[in-house]
């Protein structure tokens, strides 16, 4: 998320997310969140994140 915020410039860096908004963001599937910040993510990073997430025990 740090890379995503950085890609949106100073306005995003200065923005604070309220607990209510964070709760809404947590409900959005990761795939949709990645599409929202696509310009901040390099093509191979999605696969890298996916591999890392698959290592988390359910």
mmCIF file of C-alpha atoms in Angstrom:
data_model
loop_
_atom_site.group_PDB
_atom_site.id
_atom_site.type_symbol
_atom_site.label_atom_id
_atom_site.label_comp_id
_atom_site.label_asym_id
_atom_site.label_seq_id
_atom_site.Cartn_x
_atom_site.Cartn_y
_atom_site.Cartn_z
ATOM 1 C CA UNK A 1 0.000 0.000 0.000
ATOM 2 C CA UNK A 2 2.944 2.316 0.569
ATOM 3 C CA UNK A 3 3.827 2.132 -3.131
ATOM 4 C CA UNK A 4 0.216 2.763 -4.084
ATOM 5 C CA UNK A 5 -0.056 5.837 -1.872
ATOM 6 C CA UNK A 6 3.240 7.175 -3.216
ATOM 7 C CA UNK A 7 2.027 6.838 -6.796
ATOM 8 C CA UNK A 8 -0.910 9.151 -6.132
ATOM 9 C CA UNK A 9 1.305 12.052 -5.026
ATOM 10 C CA UNK A 10 1.306 14.414 -2.080
ATOM 11 C CA UNK A 11 -2.467 14.523 -1.647
ATOM 12 C CA UNK A 12 -2.595 10.796 -0.923
ATOM 13 C CA UNK A 13 0.447 10.987 1.360
ATOM 14 C CA UNK A 14 -1.245 13.609 3.513
ATOM 15 C CA UNK A 15 -4.610 11.829 3.650
ATOM 16 C CA UNK A 16 -5.599 9.985 6.784
ATOM 17 C CA UNK A 17 -7.993 7.057 6.644
ATOM 18 C CA UNK A 18 -10.693 6.964 9.288
ATOM 19 C CA UNK A 19 -11.436 3.656 11.034
ATOM 20 C CA UNK A 20 -14.811 3.491 9.237
ATOM 21 C CA UNK A 21 -13.160 3.939 5.840
ATOM 22 C CA UNK A 22 -10.484 1.375 6.713
ATOM 23 C CA UNK A 23 -13.240 -1.102 7.556
ATOM 24 C CA UNK A 24 -14.808 -0.515 4.128
ATOM 25 C CA UNK A 25 -11.429 -0.916 2.410
ATOM 26 C CA UNK A 26 -10.844 -4.193 4.261
ATOM 27 C CA UNK A 27 -14.069 -5.539 2.771
ATOM 28 C CA UNK A 28 -12.859 -4.954 -0.809
ATOM 29 C CA UNK A 29 -11.265 -8.070 -2.332
ATOM 30 C CA UNK A 30 -7.517 -7.832 -2.858
ATOM 31 C CA UNK A 31 -7.852 -8.287 -6.633
ATOM 32 C CA UNK A 32 -10.100 -5.226 -6.841
ATOM 33 C CA UNK A 33 -7.756 -3.192 -4.639
ATOM 34 C CA UNK A 34 -4.850 -4.099 -6.913
ATOM 35 C CA UNK A 35 -6.815 -2.894 -9.942
ATOM 36 C CA UNK A 36 -7.471 0.388 -8.145
ATOM 37 C CA UNK A 37 -3.737 0.978 -7.665
ATOM 38 C CA UNK A 38 -2.578 -0.659 -10.895
ATOM 39 C CA UNK A 39 -0.341 2.214 -11.941
ATOM 40 C CA UNK A 40 1.742 1.735 -8.787
ATOM 41 C CA UNK A 41 2.347 -1.982 -9.302
ATOM 42 C CA UNK A 42 4.778 -3.486 -11.777
ATOM 43 C CA UNK A 43 3.499 -6.438 -13.856
ATOM 44 C CA UNK A 44 5.400 -9.183 -11.996
ATOM 45 C CA UNK A 45 4.568 -7.909 -8.527
ATOM 46 C CA UNK A 46 1.016 -9.271 -8.512
ATOM 47 C CA UNK A 47 2.323 -12.802 -8.977
ATOM 48 C CA UNK A 48 4.953 -12.201 -6.297
ATOM 49 C CA UNK A 49 2.295 -10.979 -3.840
ATOM 50 C CA UNK A 50 0.106 -13.945 -4.715
ATOM 51 C CA UNK A 51 2.922 -16.404 -3.933
ATOM 52 C CA UNK A 52 3.565 -14.675 -0.611
ATOM 53 C CA UNK A 53 -0.135 -14.693 0.308
ATOM 54 C CA UNK A 54 -0.416 -18.396 -0.533
ATOM 55 C CA UNK A 55 2.197 -19.105 2.138
ATOM 56 C CA UNK A 56 -0.145 -17.823 4.873
ATOM 57 C CA UNK A 57 -1.850 -20.713 6.637
ATOM 58 C CA UNK A 58 -5.625 -20.541 6.572
#
